[in-house]
Coordinates of C-alpha atoms and ligand atoms in Angstrom, one line a residue:
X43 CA 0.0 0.0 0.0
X44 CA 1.7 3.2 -0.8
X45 CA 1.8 6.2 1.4
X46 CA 0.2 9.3 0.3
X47 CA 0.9 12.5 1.7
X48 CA -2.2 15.3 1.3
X49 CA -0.5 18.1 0.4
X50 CA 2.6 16.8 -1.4
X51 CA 4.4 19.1 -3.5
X52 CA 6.5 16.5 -5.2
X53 CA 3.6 15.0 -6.2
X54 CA 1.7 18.0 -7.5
X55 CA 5.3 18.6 -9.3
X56 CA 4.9 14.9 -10.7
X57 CA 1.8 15.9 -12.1
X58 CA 2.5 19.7 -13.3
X59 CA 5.1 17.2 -15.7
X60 CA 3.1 14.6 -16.7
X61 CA 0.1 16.7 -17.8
X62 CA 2.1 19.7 -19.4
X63 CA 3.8 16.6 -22.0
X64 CA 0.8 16.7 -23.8
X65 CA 0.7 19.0 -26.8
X66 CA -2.3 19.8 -29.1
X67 CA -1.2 21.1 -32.7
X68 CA -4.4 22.5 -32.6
X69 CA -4.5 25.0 -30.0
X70 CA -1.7 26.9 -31.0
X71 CA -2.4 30.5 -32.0
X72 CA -6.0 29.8 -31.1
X73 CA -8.0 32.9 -29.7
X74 CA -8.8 32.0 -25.6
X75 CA -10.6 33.5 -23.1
X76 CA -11.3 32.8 -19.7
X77 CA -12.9 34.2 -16.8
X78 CA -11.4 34.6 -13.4
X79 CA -8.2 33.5 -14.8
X80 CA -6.0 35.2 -12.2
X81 CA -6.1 32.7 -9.6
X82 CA -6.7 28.9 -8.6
X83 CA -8.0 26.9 -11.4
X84 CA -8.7 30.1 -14.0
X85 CA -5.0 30.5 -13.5
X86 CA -3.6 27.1 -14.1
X87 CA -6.2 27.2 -17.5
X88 CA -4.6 30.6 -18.7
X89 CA -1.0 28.7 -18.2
X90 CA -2.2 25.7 -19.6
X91 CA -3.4 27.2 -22.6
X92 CA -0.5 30.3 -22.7
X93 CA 2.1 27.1 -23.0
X94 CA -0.2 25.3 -25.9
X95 CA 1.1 28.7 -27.5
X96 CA -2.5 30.0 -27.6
X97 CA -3.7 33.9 -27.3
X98 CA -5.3 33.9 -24.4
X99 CA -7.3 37.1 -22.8
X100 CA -8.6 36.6 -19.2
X101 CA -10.8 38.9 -16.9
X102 CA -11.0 38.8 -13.6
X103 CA -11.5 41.0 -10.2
X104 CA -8.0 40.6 -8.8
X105 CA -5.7 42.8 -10.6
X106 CA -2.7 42.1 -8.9
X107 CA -2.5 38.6 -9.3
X108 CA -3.5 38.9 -12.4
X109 CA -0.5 41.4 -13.4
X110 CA 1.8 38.4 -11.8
X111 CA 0.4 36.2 -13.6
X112 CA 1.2 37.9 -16.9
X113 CA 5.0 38.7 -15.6
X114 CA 5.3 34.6 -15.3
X115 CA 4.0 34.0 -18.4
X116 CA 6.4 36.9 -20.2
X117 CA 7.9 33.9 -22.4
X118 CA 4.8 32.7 -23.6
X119 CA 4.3 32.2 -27.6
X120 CA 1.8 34.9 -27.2
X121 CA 1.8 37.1 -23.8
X122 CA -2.0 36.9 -22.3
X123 CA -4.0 40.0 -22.1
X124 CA -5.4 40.5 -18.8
X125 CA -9.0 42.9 -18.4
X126 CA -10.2 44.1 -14.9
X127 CA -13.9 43.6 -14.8
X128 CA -16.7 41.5 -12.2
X129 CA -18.4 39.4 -13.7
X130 CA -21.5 40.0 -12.6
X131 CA -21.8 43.4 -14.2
X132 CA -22.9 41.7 -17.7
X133 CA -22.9 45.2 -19.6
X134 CA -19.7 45.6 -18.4
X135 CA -18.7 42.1 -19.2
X136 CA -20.1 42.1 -22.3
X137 CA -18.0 45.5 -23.5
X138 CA -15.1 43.6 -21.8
X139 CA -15.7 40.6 -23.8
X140 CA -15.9 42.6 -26.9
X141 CA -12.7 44.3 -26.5
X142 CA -10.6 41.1 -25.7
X143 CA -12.4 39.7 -28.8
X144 CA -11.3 42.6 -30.7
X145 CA -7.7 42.4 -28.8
X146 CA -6.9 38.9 -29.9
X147 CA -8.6 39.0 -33.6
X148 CA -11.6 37.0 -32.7
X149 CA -12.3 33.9 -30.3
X150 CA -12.2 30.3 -30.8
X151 CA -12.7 29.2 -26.8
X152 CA -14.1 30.4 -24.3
X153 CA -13.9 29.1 -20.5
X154 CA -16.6 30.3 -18.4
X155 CA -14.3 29.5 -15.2
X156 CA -15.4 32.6 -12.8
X157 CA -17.2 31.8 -9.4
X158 CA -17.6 32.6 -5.7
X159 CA -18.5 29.7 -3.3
X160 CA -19.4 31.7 -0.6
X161 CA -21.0 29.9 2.4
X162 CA -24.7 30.7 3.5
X163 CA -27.5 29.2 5.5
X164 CA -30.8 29.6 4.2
X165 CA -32.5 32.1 6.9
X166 CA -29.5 34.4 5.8
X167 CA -30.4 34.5 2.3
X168 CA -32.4 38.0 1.0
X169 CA -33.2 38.3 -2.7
X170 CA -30.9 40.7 -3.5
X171 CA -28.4 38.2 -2.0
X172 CA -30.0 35.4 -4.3
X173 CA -29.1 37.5 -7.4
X174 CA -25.4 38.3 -6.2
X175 CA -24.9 34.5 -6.0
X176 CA -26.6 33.5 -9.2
X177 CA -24.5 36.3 -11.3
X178 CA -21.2 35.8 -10.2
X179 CA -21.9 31.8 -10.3
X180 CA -24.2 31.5 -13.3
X181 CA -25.8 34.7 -15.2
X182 CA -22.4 35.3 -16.5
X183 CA -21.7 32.0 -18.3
X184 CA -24.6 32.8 -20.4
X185 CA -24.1 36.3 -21.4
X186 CA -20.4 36.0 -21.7
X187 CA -21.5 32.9 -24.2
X188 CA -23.8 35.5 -25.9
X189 CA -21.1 37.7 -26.5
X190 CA -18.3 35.9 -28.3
X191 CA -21.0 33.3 -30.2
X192 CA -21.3 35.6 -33.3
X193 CA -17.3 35.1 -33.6
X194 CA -17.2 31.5 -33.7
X195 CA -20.0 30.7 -35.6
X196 CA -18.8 33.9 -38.5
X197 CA -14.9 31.4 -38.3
X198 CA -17.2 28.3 -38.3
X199 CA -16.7 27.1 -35.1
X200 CA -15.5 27.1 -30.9
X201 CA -15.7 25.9 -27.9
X202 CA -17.4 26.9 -24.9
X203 CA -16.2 24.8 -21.6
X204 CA -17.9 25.5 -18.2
X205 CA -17.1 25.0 -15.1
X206 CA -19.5 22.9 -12.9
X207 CA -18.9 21.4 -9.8
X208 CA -19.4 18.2 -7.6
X209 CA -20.8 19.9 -4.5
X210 CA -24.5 19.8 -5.9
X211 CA -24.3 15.8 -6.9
X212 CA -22.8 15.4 -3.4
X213 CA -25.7 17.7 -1.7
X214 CA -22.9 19.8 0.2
X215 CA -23.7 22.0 3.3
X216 CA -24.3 25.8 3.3
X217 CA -23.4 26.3 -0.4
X218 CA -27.9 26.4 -1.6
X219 CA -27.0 29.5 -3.9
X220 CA -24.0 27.9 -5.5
X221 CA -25.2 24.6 -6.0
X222 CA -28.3 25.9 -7.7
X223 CA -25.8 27.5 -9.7
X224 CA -24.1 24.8 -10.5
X225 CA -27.3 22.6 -11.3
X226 CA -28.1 25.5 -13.6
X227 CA -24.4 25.2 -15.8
X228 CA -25.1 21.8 -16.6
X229 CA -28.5 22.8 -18.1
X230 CA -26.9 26.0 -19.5
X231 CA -24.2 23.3 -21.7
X232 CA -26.9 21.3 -22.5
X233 CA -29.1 24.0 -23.8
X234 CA -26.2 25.8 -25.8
X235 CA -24.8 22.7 -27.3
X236 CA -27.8 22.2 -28.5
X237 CA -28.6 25.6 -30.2
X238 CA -25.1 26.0 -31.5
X239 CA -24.2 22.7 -32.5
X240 CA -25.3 23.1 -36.4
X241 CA -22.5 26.1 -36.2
X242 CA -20.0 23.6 -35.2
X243 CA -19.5 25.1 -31.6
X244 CA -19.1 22.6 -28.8
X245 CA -20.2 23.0 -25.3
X246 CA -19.3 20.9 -22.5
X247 CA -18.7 21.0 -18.7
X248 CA -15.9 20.5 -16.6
X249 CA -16.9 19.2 -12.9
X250 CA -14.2 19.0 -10.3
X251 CA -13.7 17.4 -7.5
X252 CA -12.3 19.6 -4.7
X253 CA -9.4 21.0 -5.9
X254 CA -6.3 22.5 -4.0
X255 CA -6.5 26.1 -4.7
X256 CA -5.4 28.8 -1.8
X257 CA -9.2 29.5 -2.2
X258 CA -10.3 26.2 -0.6
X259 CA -7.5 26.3 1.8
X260 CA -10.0 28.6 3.7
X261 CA -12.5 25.9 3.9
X262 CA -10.7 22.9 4.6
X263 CA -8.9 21.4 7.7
X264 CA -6.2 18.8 7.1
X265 CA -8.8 16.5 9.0
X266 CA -11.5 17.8 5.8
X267 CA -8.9 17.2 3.1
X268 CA -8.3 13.5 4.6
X269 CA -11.5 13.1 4.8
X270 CA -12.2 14.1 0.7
X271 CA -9.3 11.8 -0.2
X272 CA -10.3 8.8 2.2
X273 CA -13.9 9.3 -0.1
X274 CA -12.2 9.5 -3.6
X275 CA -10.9 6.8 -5.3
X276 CA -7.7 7.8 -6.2
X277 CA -5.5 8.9 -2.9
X278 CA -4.3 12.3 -3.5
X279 CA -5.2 16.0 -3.8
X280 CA -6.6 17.4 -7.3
X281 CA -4.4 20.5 -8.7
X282 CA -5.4 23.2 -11.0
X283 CA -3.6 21.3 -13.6
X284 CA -5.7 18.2 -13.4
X285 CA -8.6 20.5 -14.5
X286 CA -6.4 22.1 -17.0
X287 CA -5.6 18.8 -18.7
X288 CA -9.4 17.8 -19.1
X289 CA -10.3 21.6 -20.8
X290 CA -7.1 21.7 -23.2
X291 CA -8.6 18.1 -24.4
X292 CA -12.2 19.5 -24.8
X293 CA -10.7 22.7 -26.6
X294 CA -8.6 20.8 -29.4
X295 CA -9.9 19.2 -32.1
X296 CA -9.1 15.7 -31.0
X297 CA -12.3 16.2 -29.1
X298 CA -14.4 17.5 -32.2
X299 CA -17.2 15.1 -31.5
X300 CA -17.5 16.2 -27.4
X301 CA -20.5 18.5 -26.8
X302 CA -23.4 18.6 -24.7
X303 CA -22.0 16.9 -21.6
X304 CA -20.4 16.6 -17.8
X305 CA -16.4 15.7 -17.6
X306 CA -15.3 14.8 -14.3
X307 CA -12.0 15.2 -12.9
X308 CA -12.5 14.6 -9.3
X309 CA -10.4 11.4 -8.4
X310 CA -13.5 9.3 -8.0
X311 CA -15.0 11.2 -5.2
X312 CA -18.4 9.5 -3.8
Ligands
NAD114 N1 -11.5 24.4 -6.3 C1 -12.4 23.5 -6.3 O1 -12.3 22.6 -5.5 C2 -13.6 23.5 -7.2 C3 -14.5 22.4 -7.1 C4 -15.6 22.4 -8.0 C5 -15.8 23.4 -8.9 N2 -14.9 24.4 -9.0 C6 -15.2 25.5 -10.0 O2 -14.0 25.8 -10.7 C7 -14.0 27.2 -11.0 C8 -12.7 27.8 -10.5 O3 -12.7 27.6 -9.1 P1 -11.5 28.0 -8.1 O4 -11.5 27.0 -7.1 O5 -10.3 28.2 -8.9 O6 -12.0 29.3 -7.5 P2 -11.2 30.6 -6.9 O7 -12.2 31.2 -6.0 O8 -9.9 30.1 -6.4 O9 -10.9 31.5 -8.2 C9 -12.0 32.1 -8.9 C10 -11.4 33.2 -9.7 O10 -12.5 33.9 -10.2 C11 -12.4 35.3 -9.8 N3 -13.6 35.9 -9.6 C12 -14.5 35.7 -8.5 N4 -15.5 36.5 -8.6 C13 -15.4 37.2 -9.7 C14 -16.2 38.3 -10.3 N5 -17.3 38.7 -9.8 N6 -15.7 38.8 -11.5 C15 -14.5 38.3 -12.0 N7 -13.8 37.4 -11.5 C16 -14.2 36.9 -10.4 C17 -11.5 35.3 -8.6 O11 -10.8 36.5 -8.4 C18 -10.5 34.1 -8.9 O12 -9.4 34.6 -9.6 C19 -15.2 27.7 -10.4 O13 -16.2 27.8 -11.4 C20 -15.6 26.8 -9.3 O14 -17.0 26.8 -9.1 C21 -13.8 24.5 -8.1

């Protein structure tokens, strides 16, 4: 029996390696965005897809990390290009989106990553509450969608990936708002991959597991992160790049017959 330590950096190392070897012809030069790409996963997707040699233009609320991020990235193919915008102001989002697709020549993917999984028990909720949670967790992925839809189907094709999550198959505690949210993605893929199929643009989603991201640090214990593991399958922690490998799959064309469904990267986690 092998010994697993949770938080093992070698390991997450091992893994950085393994993933990054695989290279996709296809998604070089290709036109990406992705929302809340300046931290935790959104940040490992902008790298993943910066070292593909892909454009990639990423908004997000943190401009800091998001300036870092583009200083590690300087020796990319192409540098990203990084907006400052919430996501949950969809006029603002939508001239946002319009400039990056202007910036980068047009879009060929876009990852509708962006979320907050804010904790709330259902006495607290009021209903201007309710619509903070459902914009910054699902409003957005549709009218970001709306925005760069016109691009792909004018070059005859894209890919939208969203981001899900498990929490709502696992009926999680004090996350109602998000795992509605979440519920509501998977409907949102299904609903677009159907509309935009007979233009050749794929929708899917991504669903993690729980993913170590200094995000969920907050939430978790060591006791909680043994506690995921001892329920997954596989006995280790997921990293950003696990999700990473899974949406640089769905955006190349060796996946040109993927749309309209879940992809799980969670370890097995029941
Ligand atoms: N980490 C996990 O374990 C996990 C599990 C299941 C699903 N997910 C999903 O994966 C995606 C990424 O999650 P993460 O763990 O990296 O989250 P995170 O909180 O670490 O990062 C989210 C990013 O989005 C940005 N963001 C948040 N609100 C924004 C707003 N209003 N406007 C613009 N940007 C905003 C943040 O600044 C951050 O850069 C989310 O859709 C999340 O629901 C994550």
């Amino acid at each position: 029996m092998p010994h697993h330590t949770l938080a093992d950096p070698a390991a997450g190392q091992a893994a950085q390696t393994r993933l990054m070897a695989a290279r996709y012809p296809s998604l070089r030069d290709k036109r990406v965005i992705v929302t809340g790409g300046a931290s935790g996963i959104g940040e490992g997707l902008v790298e993943a897809f910066a070292s593909q040699g892909a454009q990639v233009g990423f908004v997000d609320i943190q401009a800091e990390a998001a300036a870092g991020l583009v200083l590690r990235l300087g020796e990319a193919h192409h540098l990203p290009v990084f907006r400052l915008q919430d996501v949950s102001d969809v006029e603002g989002l939508g001239v946002a989106m319009q400039g990056l697709v202007d910036e980068l020549g047009g879009c060929d993917v876009l990852v509708n990553n962006a979320a907050s999984d804010d904790r709330h028990v259902l006495e607290d909720v009021t209903p201007a509450y309710w619509d903070e949670r459902i914009s910054v967790n699902l409003k957005h992925k549709f009218f970001a969608s709306q925005a760069v839809w016109p691009d792909m189907k004018a070059n005859g094709g894209g890919v939208i990936l969203n981001l899900g999550s498990i929490s709502w198959h696992l009926g999680l505690d004090e996350l109602a708002l998000y795992q509605i949210s979440k519920a509501g993605v998977e409907g949102l893929t299904r609903s677009l991959a159907r509309e935009l199929g007979p233009y050749n643009i794929r929708v899917n989603t991504i669903i993690p597991g729980n993913v170590q991201t200094e995000r969920q640090m907050r939430w978790y214990t060591p006791e909680g992160e043994a506690e995921i593991v001892a329920a997954q399958c596989l006995k280790g922690r997921l990293q950003p790049v696990d999700i990473a490998a899974m949406a640089l799959f769905l955006a190349s064309d060796d996946a040109r017959f993927c749309t309209g469904h879940e992809y799980w990267v969670d370890g097995g986690w029941r």
